């Protein structure tokens, strides 16, 4: 094999032998200054001869990244790892992308949990597999790092890189807009595929839909439960979503009888009044809502719910109210309903500050006769987590009522299928996950204060600050029996019964015409 040298052995101008010097910019003769040129007459630098220069990586260009030596890694950084990282940044400034990656890899070899070189490899590399590998490593150490989450979502196709590049405002929010009319909706007609009956029910153990008329079993109805979503990812998607639609009504055309009508936006399912077909909504033309992740099925039958409600109404508190007004039940309706809930899990960091009064700074002798310094102030950092924090996602029934329903056993959650709403209607959320997360944070803070903020010493004062490191959520449907009670004195009141455990929540009596 013949090996062709970069520089000629003899200068074509002065004839001197081996007088050439090779630099990154050019190859030139040290005697007469002759410069080796390419086919276009331009100086041929070494990097153009050995390999073509790689263009600027898409991430660097889109983000308009300016290389900086500032690091975001918490804790101590190994000296050699830091030196290799700084060298990598130098190469990025020179647009030597491959050399930069090699330096960042050396930094990682010295310190695996040094996340900055991982992040810069993801920025500089054009290989999606390499990018995802290093981004997931970054997020394993800092789960809420927005830059890494954003890039990972782009790599996975969950975010449009053009939409991200177009948004230069770091505080940009999606624009709220009303639909101004009924929005066309796509739905599933819950009928038996064999006989056309609407008597479809779902077995709570097998998850299979069964027809009550012909006993047909739909083997395709069982679905695997899917998780919800990471709150940070969902908020990031919302940020780059151009419009968040507020829909008042949806337009439904029955595919059985052809009837057309408008449906309130709060409903997730509707029954056709002409042919009794049940339609469960999957999406509308504006993609204004998301499907549930799962639901808790009714354990309490109608008679048991009614009995629990009557027992509550006959309690001593209600009898005492009857001394002032005739609150005996004249008429009562009781209907099943699935209510929407956002359910949150969170990883927490608790900062606990303790102040003990009447304690000065000094020295205390312990049992081993050594001395320990004492102080009235103590601080501690505690890692904790909390799961299954529910936030009811509707305005009606009121939070005053839904807050009294007690807890649901979420071990009984089954994967959502439209057929699960064949017999029981469901209300769609009116509070979105972002606002619900604020309610969840308040609840989590109260729980942590109760857990860590008490002390048996009356002279001790404790402050608790709860920081949410990571939060995930699911959209679930919970079973509720909704009652409307008419009293003999003309008052009306609402009541709810937990469809799983029978807990009763009674509303206040309302005079006629009172809202």
CSV table of C-alpha atoms in Angstrom, one decimal:
chain,number,residue,atom,x,y,z
A,1,UNK,CA,0.0,0.0,0.0
A,2,UNK,CA,1.3,3.4,-0.9
A,3,UNK,CA,1.1,6.1,1.8
A,4,UNK,CA,0.7,9.6,0.4
A,5,UNK,CA,2.3,12.3,2.6
A,6,UNK,CA,0.5,15.5,3.5
A,7,UNK,CA,3.4,17.7,2.5
A,8,UNK,CA,5.4,17.3,-0.7
A,9,UNK,CA,9.0,16.1,-0.2
A,10,UNK,CA,10.3,18.9,-2.5
A,11,UNK,CA,9.0,22.5,-2.6
A,12,UNK,CA,7.7,23.2,-6.1
A,13,UNK,CA,8.9,26.8,-5.9
A,14,UNK,CA,12.4,26.8,-4.3
A,15,UNK,CA,13.2,23.1,-4.8
A,16,UNK,CA,14.2,22.7,-1.1
A,17,UNK,CA,13.8,19.2,0.4
A,18,UNK,CA,11.6,18.6,3.5
A,19,UNK,CA,11.2,22.2,4.3
A,20,UNK,CA,7.5,22.2,5.0
A,21,UNK,CA,5.8,22.9,8.3
A,22,UNK,CA,2.3,21.5,8.9
A,23,UNK,CA,-0.1,23.6,11.1
A,24,UNK,CA,-3.8,23.6,11.6
A,25,UNK,CA,-4.2,26.6,9.3
A,26,UNK,CA,-1.9,25.7,6.4
A,27,UNK,CA,1.1,23.7,5.1
A,28,UNK,CA,3.9,26.0,4.1
A,29,UNK,CA,7.6,26.0,3.1
A,30,UNK,CA,9.9,27.5,5.7
A,31,UNK,CA,12.4,28.6,3.0
A,32,UNK,CA,10.3,30.5,0.4
A,33,UNK,CA,6.9,30.7,2.1
A,34,UNK,CA,5.1,28.6,-0.5
A,35,UNK,CA,1.6,27.4,0.7
A,36,UNK,CA,0.0,24.2,-0.3
A,37,UNK,CA,-3.5,24.9,-1.6
A,38,UNK,CA,-6.6,22.9,-2.4
A,39,UNK,CA,-8.5,22.7,-5.6
A,40,UNK,CA,-10.2,26.1,-5.0
A,41,UNK,CA,-6.9,27.8,-4.5
A,42,UNK,CA,-7.3,28.2,-0.7
A,43,UNK,CA,-4.8,27.1,1.9
A,44,UNK,CA,-5.4,23.4,2.8
A,45,UNK,CA,-5.4,23.2,6.7
A,46,UNK,CA,-4.6,19.9,8.3
A,47,UNK,CA,-8.1,19.3,9.6
A,48,UNK,CA,-9.6,19.6,6.1
A,49,UNK,CA,-7.0,17.2,4.8
A,50,UNK,CA,-7.2,14.5,7.5
A,51,UNK,CA,-11.0,14.6,8.0
A,52,UNK,CA,-13.8,17.1,7.1
A,53,UNK,CA,-14.7,19.5,9.9
A,54,UNK,CA,-17.9,18.4,11.7
A,55,UNK,CA,-20.6,21.1,11.5
A,56,UNK,CA,-21.9,22.8,14.7
A,57,UNK,CA,-24.1,20.3,16.6
A,58,UNK,CA,-27.8,20.9,16.3
A,59,UNK,CA,-28.2,21.3,20.1
A,60,UNK,CA,-25.4,23.9,20.3
A,61,UNK,CA,-26.9,25.8,17.4
A,62,UNK,CA,-30.5,25.7,18.6
A,63,UNK,CA,-29.8,26.7,22.2
A,64,UNK,CA,-27.1,29.2,21.1
A,65,UNK,CA,-25.0,27.7,23.9
A,66,UNK,CA,-22.0,29.8,25.1
A,67,UNK,CA,-19.4,27.5,26.7
A,68,UNK,CA,-18.7,28.3,30.3
A,69,UNK,CA,-16.5,26.9,33.0
A,70,UNK,CA,-19.3,27.3,35.6
A,71,UNK,CA,-20.5,23.9,36.9
A,72,UNK,CA,-23.9,22.8,38.3
A,73,UNK,CA,-22.7,19.6,40.0
A,74,UNK,CA,-23.3,19.7,43.8
A,75,UNK,CA,-20.5,18.6,46.1
A,76,UNK,CA,-16.8,18.1,45.8
A,77,UNK,CA,-15.3,17.7,42.3
A,78,UNK,CA,-12.1,15.7,41.7
A,79,UNK,CA,-9.2,17.9,40.6
A,80,UNK,CA,-8.3,15.8,37.5
A,81,UNK,CA,-12.0,15.5,36.5
A,82,UNK,CA,-12.3,19.3,36.7
A,83,UNK,CA,-9.1,19.8,34.6
A,84,UNK,CA,-10.4,17.5,31.9
A,85,UNK,CA,-13.8,19.2,31.9
A,86,UNK,CA,-12.2,22.7,31.5
A,87,UNK,CA,-10.1,21.3,28.6
A,88,UNK,CA,-13.3,20.1,27.0
A,89,UNK,CA,-14.9,23.5,27.3
A,90,UNK,CA,-11.7,25.0,25.6
A,91,UNK,CA,-12.3,22.6,22.7
A,92,UNK,CA,-16.0,23.6,22.5
A,93,UNK,CA,-14.9,27.2,22.2
A,94,UNK,CA,-12.6,26.2,19.3
A,95,UNK,CA,-15.4,24.2,17.7
A,96,UNK,CA,-13.4,21.0,18.0
A,97,UNK,CA,-16.4,18.8,18.9
A,98,UNK,CA,-14.7,15.4,18.9
A,99,UNK,CA,-11.8,16.5,21.0
A,100,UNK,CA,-14.3,18.0,23.4
A,101,UNK,CA,-16.1,14.7,23.8
A,102,UNK,CA,-12.9,12.9,24.5
A,103,UNK,CA,-12.0,15.4,27.3
A,104,UNK,CA,-15.5,15.1,28.8
A,105,UNK,CA,-15.2,11.3,28.8
A,106,UNK,CA,-11.8,11.6,30.7
A,107,UNK,CA,-13.6,13.8,33.2
A,108,UNK,CA,-16.3,11.1,33.7
A,109,UNK,CA,-13.7,8.4,34.1
A,110,UNK,CA,-12.3,10.3,37.0
A,111,UNK,CA,-15.7,11.1,38.6
A,112,UNK,CA,-18.8,9.4,37.4
A,113,UNK,CA,-21.2,11.7,39.3
A,114,UNK,CA,-19.7,14.8,37.8
A,115,UNK,CA,-22.8,15.7,35.8
A,116,UNK,CA,-21.5,18.6,33.8
A,117,UNK,CA,-19.4,16.6,31.3
A,118,UNK,CA,-22.4,14.2,30.8
A,119,UNK,CA,-24.5,17.2,29.9
A,120,UNK,CA,-22.0,18.7,27.5
A,121,UNK,CA,-21.5,15.4,25.8
A,122,UNK,CA,-25.3,15.3,25.2
A,123,UNK,CA,-25.0,18.9,23.8
A,124,UNK,CA,-22.0,18.2,21.5
A,125,UNK,CA,-22.9,14.7,20.2
A,126,UNK,CA,-25.2,14.2,17.2
A,127,UNK,CA,-25.8,10.5,18.1
A,128,UNK,CA,-29.3,10.2,19.7
A,129,UNK,CA,-28.3,7.0,21.6
A,130,UNK,CA,-25.2,8.7,23.1
A,131,UNK,CA,-27.3,11.8,24.0
A,132,UNK,CA,-30.0,9.8,25.7
A,133,UNK,CA,-27.5,7.7,27.6
A,134,UNK,CA,-25.8,10.8,29.1
A,135,UNK,CA,-29.0,12.7,29.7
A,136,UNK,CA,-30.5,9.9,31.7
A,137,UNK,CA,-27.3,9.7,33.7
A,138,UNK,CA,-27.6,13.4,34.5
A,139,UNK,CA,-31.3,13.0,35.6
A,140,UNK,CA,-30.4,10.0,37.8
A,141,UNK,CA,-28.4,12.5,39.9
A,142,UNK,CA,-30.5,15.6,39.5
A,143,UNK,CA,-34.1,14.5,38.5
A,144,UNK,CA,-35.5,18.0,38.1
A,145,UNK,CA,-32.7,19.6,36.0
A,146,UNK,CA,-34.8,21.4,33.3
A,147,UNK,CA,-32.1,21.6,30.7
A,148,UNK,CA,-31.6,17.8,30.7
A,149,UNK,CA,-35.3,17.0,30.8
A,150,UNK,CA,-35.9,19.3,27.8
A,151,UNK,CA,-33.1,17.8,25.7
A,152,UNK,CA,-34.2,14.2,26.6
A,153,UNK,CA,-37.8,15.0,25.5
A,154,UNK,CA,-36.5,16.4,22.2
A,155,UNK,CA,-34.3,13.3,21.6
A,156,UNK,CA,-37.3,11.0,22.3
A,157,UNK,CA,-39.6,13.1,20.0
A,158,UNK,CA,-41.8,14.3,22.9
A,159,UNK,CA,-41.0,17.9,22.2
A,160,UNK,CA,-40.7,19.8,18.9
A,161,UNK,CA,-37.2,21.3,18.7
A,162,UNK,CA,-38.4,24.0,16.4
A,163,UNK,CA,-41.0,25.1,19.0
A,164,UNK,CA,-38.4,25.1,21.7
A,165,UNK,CA,-36.0,27.2,19.5
A,166,UNK,CA,-38.8,29.7,18.8
A,167,UNK,CA,-39.4,30.3,22.5
A,168,UNK,CA,-36.7,32.6,23.8
A,169,UNK,CA,-38.7,33.7,26.9
A,170,UNK,CA,-37.8,31.4,29.7
A,171,UNK,CA,-41.1,32.3,31.4
A,172,UNK,CA,-43.2,31.7,28.3
A,173,UNK,CA,-46.7,30.3,29.0
A,174,UNK,CA,-49.2,28.7,26.7
A,175,UNK,CA,-51.9,31.0,25.6
A,176,UNK,CA,-55.4,30.4,27.0
A,177,UNK,CA,-58.1,30.5,24.4
A,178,UNK,CA,-61.9,29.8,24.4
A,179,UNK,CA,-63.2,27.5,21.7
A,180,UNK,CA,-66.2,29.8,21.1
A,181,UNK,CA,-68.4,26.9,19.9
A,182,UNK,CA,-69.1,23.2,20.3
A,183,UNK,CA,-66.0,21.1,19.5
A,184,UNK,CA,-66.3,17.9,17.5
A,185,UNK,CA,-65.5,14.9,19.7
A,186,UNK,CA,-64.3,11.4,18.9
A,187,UNK,CA,-65.9,8.7,21.0
A,188,UNK,CA,-66.2,4.9,21.5
A,189,UNK,CA,-69.8,3.5,21.3
A,190,UNK,CA,-69.9,1.0,24.1
A,191,UNK,CA,-72.2,-1.7,22.7
A,192,UNK,CA,-71.8,-5.4,22.4
A,193,UNK,CA,-70.1,-6.3,19.1
A,194,UNK,CA,-72.1,-9.5,18.9
A,195,UNK,CA,-75.7,-8.5,19.7
A,196,UNK,CA,-75.5,-4.7,19.8
A,197,UNK,CA,-76.8,-4.5,23.4
A,198,UNK,CA,-75.7,-1.7,25.7
A,199,UNK,CA,-75.7,-4.1,28.7
A,200,UNK,CA,-71.9,-4.2,28.8
A,201,UNK,CA,-70.3,-4.6,32.2
A,202,UNK,CA,-66.6,-5.1,33.3
A,203,UNK,CA,-65.6,-7.8,35.7
A,204,UNK,CA,-63.6,-6.3,38.6
A,205,UNK,CA,-61.3,-9.3,38.9
A,206,UNK,CA,-60.5,-10.1,35.2
A,207,UNK,CA,-61.0,-6.6,33.7
A,208,UNK,CA,-62.9,-8.2,30.8
A,209,UNK,CA,-66.1,-6.6,29.4
A,210,UNK,CA,-69.1,-9.0,29.3
A,211,UNK,CA,-72.4,-8.5,27.7
A,212,UNK,CA,-75.4,-9.0,30.0
A,213,UNK,CA,-77.7,-10.0,27.1
A,214,UNK,CA,-75.7,-12.6,25.1
A,215,UNK,CA,-72.8,-13.3,27.6
A,216,UNK,CA,-70.2,-12.3,25.0
A,217,UNK,CA,-66.8,-11.7,26.6
A,218,UNK,CA,-64.6,-9.1,24.9
A,219,UNK,CA,-61.0,-10.5,25.2
A,220,UNK,CA,-59.6,-7.2,23.8
A,221,UNK,CA,-61.0,-5.1,26.7
A,222,UNK,CA,-58.4,-5.9,29.3
A,223,UNK,CA,-55.7,-3.3,29.3
A,224,UNK,CA,-52.4,-3.1,31.0
A,225,UNK,CA,-52.1,-0.2,33.5
A,226,UNK,CA,-49.9,2.6,32.4
A,227,UNK,CA,-48.2,5.1,34.7
A,228,UNK,CA,-49.1,8.7,34.7
A,229,UNK,CA,-46.4,11.3,34.1
A,230,UNK,CA,-43.6,13.2,35.6
A,231,UNK,CA,-44.9,16.6,36.6
A,232,UNK,CA,-41.8,18.5,35.3
A,233,UNK,CA,-42.1,16.9,31.9
A,234,UNK,CA,-45.8,17.6,31.7
A,235,UNK,CA,-45.3,21.3,32.6
A,236,UNK,CA,-42.5,21.5,30.0
A,237,UNK,CA,-44.8,20.2,27.3
A,238,UNK,CA,-47.5,22.7,28.4
A,239,UNK,CA,-45.0,25.5,28.2
A,240,UNK,CA,-44.2,24.8,24.5
A,241,UNK,CA,-47.8,24.1,23.6
A,242,UNK,CA,-49.0,27.2,21.7
A,243,UNK,CA,-52.6,27.2,23.0
A,244,UNK,CA,-54.4,25.6,25.9
A,245,UNK,CA,-58.1,25.4,24.9
A,246,UNK,CA,-61.0,26.1,27.2
A,247,UNK,CA,-64.0,24.2,25.9
A,248,UNK,CA,-67.6,24.9,26.9
A,249,UNK,CA,-69.4,22.2,24.9
A,250,UNK,CA,-68.6,19.3,22.7
A,251,UNK,CA,-70.5,18.1,19.6
A,252,UNK,CA,-71.5,14.5,19.4
A,253,UNK,CA,-73.0,12.6,16.5
A,254,UNK,CA,-74.3,9.1,17.5
A,255,UNK,CA,-72.9,6.5,15.1
A,256,UNK,CA,-75.8,4.2,15.9
A,257,UNK,CA,-78.9,6.4,15.2
A,258,UNK,CA,-77.3,9.5,13.7
A,259,UNK,CA,-78.6,11.9,16.4
A,260,UNK,CA,-76.6,15.1,16.8
A,261,UNK,CA,-76.4,17.1,20.0
A,262,UNK,CA,-74.1,19.1,22.2
A,263,UNK,CA,-72.7,17.7,25.4
A,264,UNK,CA,-71.3,19.7,28.4
A,265,UNK,CA,-67.5,19.8,28.4
A,266,UNK,CA,-67.5,18.4,32.0
A,267,UNK,CA,-68.8,15.0,30.9
A,268,UNK,CA,-66.5,12.2,29.9
A,269,UNK,CA,-69.3,9.9,28.7
A,270,UNK,CA,-72.9,10.4,27.5
A,271,UNK,CA,-75.9,8.2,26.7
A,272,UNK,CA,-77.8,8.9,23.5
A,273,UNK,CA,-81.5,9.6,24.5
A,274,UNK,CA,-82.8,8.2,21.3
A,275,UNK,CA,-81.1,4.7,21.1
A,276,UNK,CA,-79.5,4.4,24.6
A,277,UNK,CA,-76.0,4.0,23.2
A,278,UNK,CA,-73.3,5.0,25.6
A,279,UNK,CA,-70.5,7.1,24.1
A,280,UNK,CA,-67.2,7.5,25.9
A,281,UNK,CA,-65.1,10.4,24.7
A,282,UNK,CA,-61.5,9.7,23.6
A,283,UNK,CA,-60.4,13.1,22.3
A,284,UNK,CA,-61.8,16.2,20.7
A,285,UNK,CA,-60.7,18.2,17.7
A,286,UNK,CA,-58.6,20.5,19.8
A,287,UNK,CA,-57.0,17.8,22.0
A,288,UNK,CA,-58.2,19.8,25.0
A,289,UNK,CA,-58.2,16.9,27.5
A,290,UNK,CA,-56.4,13.7,28.4
A,291,UNK,CA,-57.6,10.2,29.1
A,292,UNK,CA,-57.6,8.7,32.6
A,293,UNK,CA,-54.8,6.4,33.6
A,294,UNK,CA,-57.0,4.2,35.6
A,295,UNK,CA,-60.0,4.0,38.0
A,296,UNK,CA,-61.3,2.4,41.2
A,297,UNK,CA,-64.4,0.4,40.6
A,298,UNK,CA,-67.5,0.5,42.8
A,299,UNK,CA,-67.5,-1.9,45.7
A,300,UNK,CA,-70.6,-0.4,47.3
A,301,UNK,CA,-73.9,-1.3,45.7
A,302,UNK,CA,-76.9,1.0,45.6
A,303,UNK,CA,-78.7,-0.5,48.6
A,304,UNK,CA,-75.5,-0.4,50.8
A,305,UNK,CA,-74.9,3.2,49.8
A,306,UNK,CA,-78.4,4.2,50.7
A,307,UNK,CA,-78.2,2.4,54.0
A,308,UNK,CA,-75.0,4.2,54.9
A,309,UNK,CA,-76.6,7.5,54.0
A,310,UNK,CA,-79.7,6.8,56.1
A,311,UNK,CA,-77.6,5.8,59.0
A,312,UNK,CA,-75.7,9.2,58.8
A,313,UNK,CA,-79.0,11.1,58.5
A,314,UNK,CA,-80.4,9.4,61.6
A,315,UNK,CA,-77.3,10.2,63.8
A,316,UNK,CA,-77.5,12.4,66.9
A,317,UNK,CA,-76.1,15.5,65.1
A,318,UNK,CA,-78.9,15.4,62.5
A,319,UNK,CA,-81.5,14.8,65.2
A,320,UNK,CA,-80.3,17.8,67.1
A,321,UNK,CA,-80.7,19.9,63.9
A,322,UNK,CA,-84.3,18.6,63.7
A,323,UNK,CA,-85.1,20.5,66.9
A,324,UNK,CA,-84.8,23.8,65.0
A,325,UNK,CA,-86.3,22.7,61.6
A,326,UNK,CA,-88.0,19.6,60.2
A,327,UNK,CA,-85.1,18.1,58.3
A,328,UNK,CA,-86.7,14.7,57.8
A,329,UNK,CA,-86.2,13.3,54.3
A,330,UNK,CA,-89.2,13.8,51.9
A,331,UNK,CA,-87.5,12.6,48.8
A,332,UNK,CA,-84.0,11.4,47.8
A,333,UNK,CA,-82.2,10.5,44.6
A,334,UNK,CA,-79.0,8.5,44.6
A,335,UNK,CA,-76.9,8.1,41.4
A,336,UNK,CA,-73.4,6.6,40.8
A,337,UNK,CA,-70.7,8.8,39.3
A,338,UNK,CA,-66.9,8.6,38.7
A,339,UNK,CA,-65.2,11.7,39.9
A,340,UNK,CA,-61.8,12.8,38.5
A,341,UNK,CA,-58.7,13.0,40.7
A,342,UNK,CA,-55.1,14.0,40.1
A,343,UNK,CA,-53.0,11.7,42.4
A,344,UNK,CA,-49.4,12.8,43.1
A,345,UNK,CA,-46.3,11.0,44.3
A,346,UNK,CA,-43.3,13.1,45.5
A,347,UNK,CA,-39.7,12.7,46.6
A,348,UNK,CA,-39.0,15.3,49.3
A,349,UNK,CA,-36.2,17.0,51.1
A,350,UNK,CA,-37.1,18.2,54.6
A,351,UNK,CA,-35.1,20.9,56.3
A,352,UNK,CA,-35.8,20.9,60.0
A,353,UNK,CA,-34.6,23.8,62.2
A,354,UNK,CA,-34.9,23.3,66.0
A,355,UNK,CA,-34.6,26.1,68.6
A,356,UNK,CA,-34.5,25.2,72.3
A,357,UNK,CA,-35.2,28.1,74.6
A,358,UNK,CA,-33.2,28.6,77.8
A,359,UNK,CA,-30.2,26.8,76.3
A,360,UNK,CA,-27.0,28.6,75.8
A,361,UNK,CA,-23.8,27.7,73.9
A,362,UNK,CA,-21.5,25.7,76.1
A,363,UNK,CA,-19.9,22.4,76.9
A,364,UNK,CA,-21.7,19.3,78.1
A,365,UNK,CA,-19.9,16.3,79.7
A,366,UNK,CA,-21.2,12.9,78.5
A,367,UNK,CA,-20.9,9.4,80.1
A,368,UNK,CA,-17.4,8.9,78.8
A,369,UNK,CA,-16.2,12.1,80.6
A,370,UNK,CA,-15.5,13.9,77.3
A,371,UNK,CA,-17.1,17.2,76.4
A,372,UNK,CA,-19.6,18.0,73.6
A,373,UNK,CA,-20.5,21.5,72.5
A,374,UNK,CA,-24.2,22.4,72.9
A,375,UNK,CA,-26.2,25.0,71.0
A,376,UNK,CA,-29.8,26.2,71.1
A,377,UNK,CA,-30.0,25.9,67.3
A,378,UNK,CA,-29.9,22.6,65.4
A,379,UNK,CA,-30.5,22.0,61.7
A,380,UNK,CA,-31.1,18.7,59.9
A,381,UNK,CA,-31.8,17.6,56.3
A,382,UNK,CA,-34.1,14.6,55.9
A,383,UNK,CA,-34.9,12.7,52.8
A,384,UNK,CA,-38.5,11.5,52.6
A,385,UNK,CA,-41.3,10.6,50.1
A,386,UNK,CA,-45.0,10.6,50.0
A,387,UNK,CA,-47.3,8.7,47.7
A,388,UNK,CA,-51.0,8.8,46.6
A,389,UNK,CA,-51.8,12.4,47.5
A,390,UNK,CA,-55.3,13.0,45.9
A,391,UNK,CA,-56.6,16.3,44.6
A,392,UNK,CA,-60.2,16.3,43.4
A,393,UNK,CA,-60.2,18.0,40.0
A,394,UNK,CA,-63.8,19.4,39.8
A,395,UNK,CA,-65.5,22.5,41.2
A,396,UNK,CA,-68.8,20.6,41.6
A,397,UNK,CA,-69.4,18.7,43.9
A,398,UNK,CA,-67.7,21.3,46.1
A,399,UNK,CA,-64.3,20.7,47.8
A,400,UNK,CA,-66.1,21.0,51.1
A,401,UNK,CA,-67.9,17.7,50.3
A,402,UNK,CA,-65.2,15.8,48.4
A,403,UNK,CA,-62.7,16.5,51.2
A,404,UNK,CA,-64.9,14.5,53.6
A,405,UNK,CA,-65.0,11.3,51.5
A,406,UNK,CA,-62.0,9.8,53.1
A,407,UNK,CA,-59.2,7.8,51.5
A,408,UNK,CA,-59.5,5.3,48.6
A,409,UNK,CA,-57.5,2.1,48.5
A,410,UNK,CA,-55.4,2.6,45.4
A,411,UNK,CA,-54.2,-1.0,45.4
A,412,UNK,CA,-57.6,-1.6,43.7
A,413,UNK,CA,-56.8,0.7,40.7
A,414,UNK,CA,-57.4,-1.0,37.4
A,415,UNK,CA,-56.2,0.2,34.0
A,416,UNK,CA,-58.6,2.6,32.2
A,417,UNK,CA,-60.8,1.3,29.4
A,418,UNK,CA,-63.8,3.2,27.9
A,419,UNK,CA,-65.9,0.1,28.5
A,420,UNK,CA,-65.6,0.7,32.2
A,421,UNK,CA,-67.9,3.6,31.8
A,422,UNK,CA,-70.6,1.6,30.0
A,423,UNK,CA,-73.0,1.8,33.0
A,424,UNK,CA,-71.7,4.7,35.2
A,425,UNK,CA,-71.1,8.2,33.9
A,426,UNK,CA,-67.8,10.1,34.6
A,427,UNK,CA,-67.1,13.7,35.1
A,428,UNK,CA,-64.1,15.3,33.3
A,429,UNK,CA,-61.6,17.4,35.2
A,430,UNK,CA,-62.1,21.2,35.4
A,431,UNK,CA,-58.9,21.7,37.3
A,432,UNK,CA,-55.8,20.9,35.3
A,433,UNK,CA,-52.7,19.0,36.7
A,434,UNK,CA,-50.6,22.2,37.1
A,435,UNK,CA,-53.0,23.9,39.4
A,436,UNK,CA,-53.7,20.6,41.2
A,437,UNK,CA,-50.0,20.2,41.9
A,438,UNK,CA,-50.1,23.4,43.9
A,439,UNK,CA,-52.9,22.0,46.1
A,440,UNK,CA,-50.9,18.8,46.5
A,441,UNK,CA,-47.8,20.7,47.6
A,442,UNK,CA,-49.8,22.4,50.3
A,443,UNK,CA,-51.2,19.1,51.5
A,444,UNK,CA,-47.7,17.6,51.5
A,445,UNK,CA,-46.3,20.5,53.5
A,446,UNK,CA,-49.0,20.1,56.1
A,447,UNK,CA,-48.3,16.4,56.4
A,448,UNK,CA,-44.6,16.9,56.8
A,449,UNK,CA,-45.1,19.6,59.5
A,450,UNK,CA,-47.3,17.2,61.4
A,451,UNK,CA,-44.8,14.4,61.0
A,452,UNK,CA,-41.6,16.3,61.9
A,453,UNK,CA,-42.7,19.5,63.6
A,454,UNK,CA,-43.6,18.3,67.0
A,455,UNK,CA,-41.5,17.8,70.2
A,456,UNK,CA,-42.3,16.7,73.7
A,457,UNK,CA,-40.4,19.6,75.2
A,458,UNK,CA,-42.7,22.6,75.5
A,459,UNK,CA,-39.6,25.0,75.3
A,460,UNK,CA,-38.7,23.7,71.8
A,461,UNK,CA,-39.7,25.5,68.6
A,462,UNK,CA,-39.4,23.7,65.3
A,463,UNK,CA,-39.6,25.0,61.8
A,464,UNK,CA,-40.2,22.7,58.9
A,465,UNK,CA,-39.5,23.5,55.2
A,466,UNK,CA,-40.5,21.0,52.6
A,467,UNK,CA,-38.8,21.0,49.2
A,468,UNK,CA,-40.2,18.7,46.4
A,469,UNK,CA,-37.4,17.2,44.5
A,470,UNK,CA,-39.5,15.3,42.1
A,471,UNK,CA,-43.2,14.8,41.5
A,472,UNK,CA,-45.2,12.5,39.4
A,473,UNK,CA,-49.0,12.2,38.9
A,474,UNK,CA,-51.8,10.1,37.5
A,475,UNK,CA,-55.3,10.9,36.4
A,476,UNK,CA,-57.7,8.5,38.1
A,477,UNK,CA,-61.5,8.1,38.4
A,478,UNK,CA,-62.9,7.4,41.9
A,479,UNK,CA,-66.4,5.9,42.5
A,480,UNK,CA,-68.9,8.2,44.3
A,481,UNK,CA,-72.7,7.9,45.0
A,482,UNK,CA,-74.2,11.4,44.6
A,483,UNK,CA,-77.4,12.1,46.5
A,484,UNK,CA,-79.8,15.0,46.3
A,485,UNK,CA,-82.0,15.2,49.4
A,486,UNK,CA,-85.3,17.1,49.7
A,487,UNK,CA,-86.5,17.8,53.3
A,488,UNK,CA,-90.0,18.2,54.6
A,489,UNK,CA,-89.4,21.8,55.4
A,490,UNK,CA,-88.5,22.5,51.7
A,491,UNK,CA,-84.7,22.7,52.2
A,492,UNK,CA,-82.4,20.7,49.9
A,493,UNK,CA,-79.0,19.3,50.5
A,494,UNK,CA,-76.3,17.4,48.7
A,495,UNK,CA,-74.5,14.3,49.9
A,496,UNK,CA,-71.8,12.0,48.7
A,497,UNK,CA,-71.0,8.4,49.6
A,498,UNK,CA,-67.6,6.9,48.9
A,499,UNK,CA,-68.3,4.1,46.5
A,500,UNK,CA,-65.5,2.0,47.8
A,501,UNK,CA,-65.7,2.1,51.6
A,502,UNK,CA,-69.1,3.8,52.3
A,503,UNK,CA,-67.8,7.0,54.0
A,504,UNK,CA,-70.6,9.6,53.9
A,505,UNK,CA,-70.2,13.4,53.4
A,506,UNK,CA,-73.3,15.5,54.1
A,507,UNK,CA,-73.6,19.0,52.7
A,508,UNK,CA,-75.4,21.9,54.3
A,509,UNK,CA,-79.1,22.5,53.9
A,510,UNK,CA,-80.1,25.1,51.4
A,511,UNK,CA,-83.3,27.2,51.3
A,512,UNK,CA,-85.3,27.2,48.0
A,513,UNK,CA,-83.6,29.5,45.5
A,514,UNK,CA,-80.4,29.7,47.5
A,515,UNK,CA,-77.2,28.7,45.7
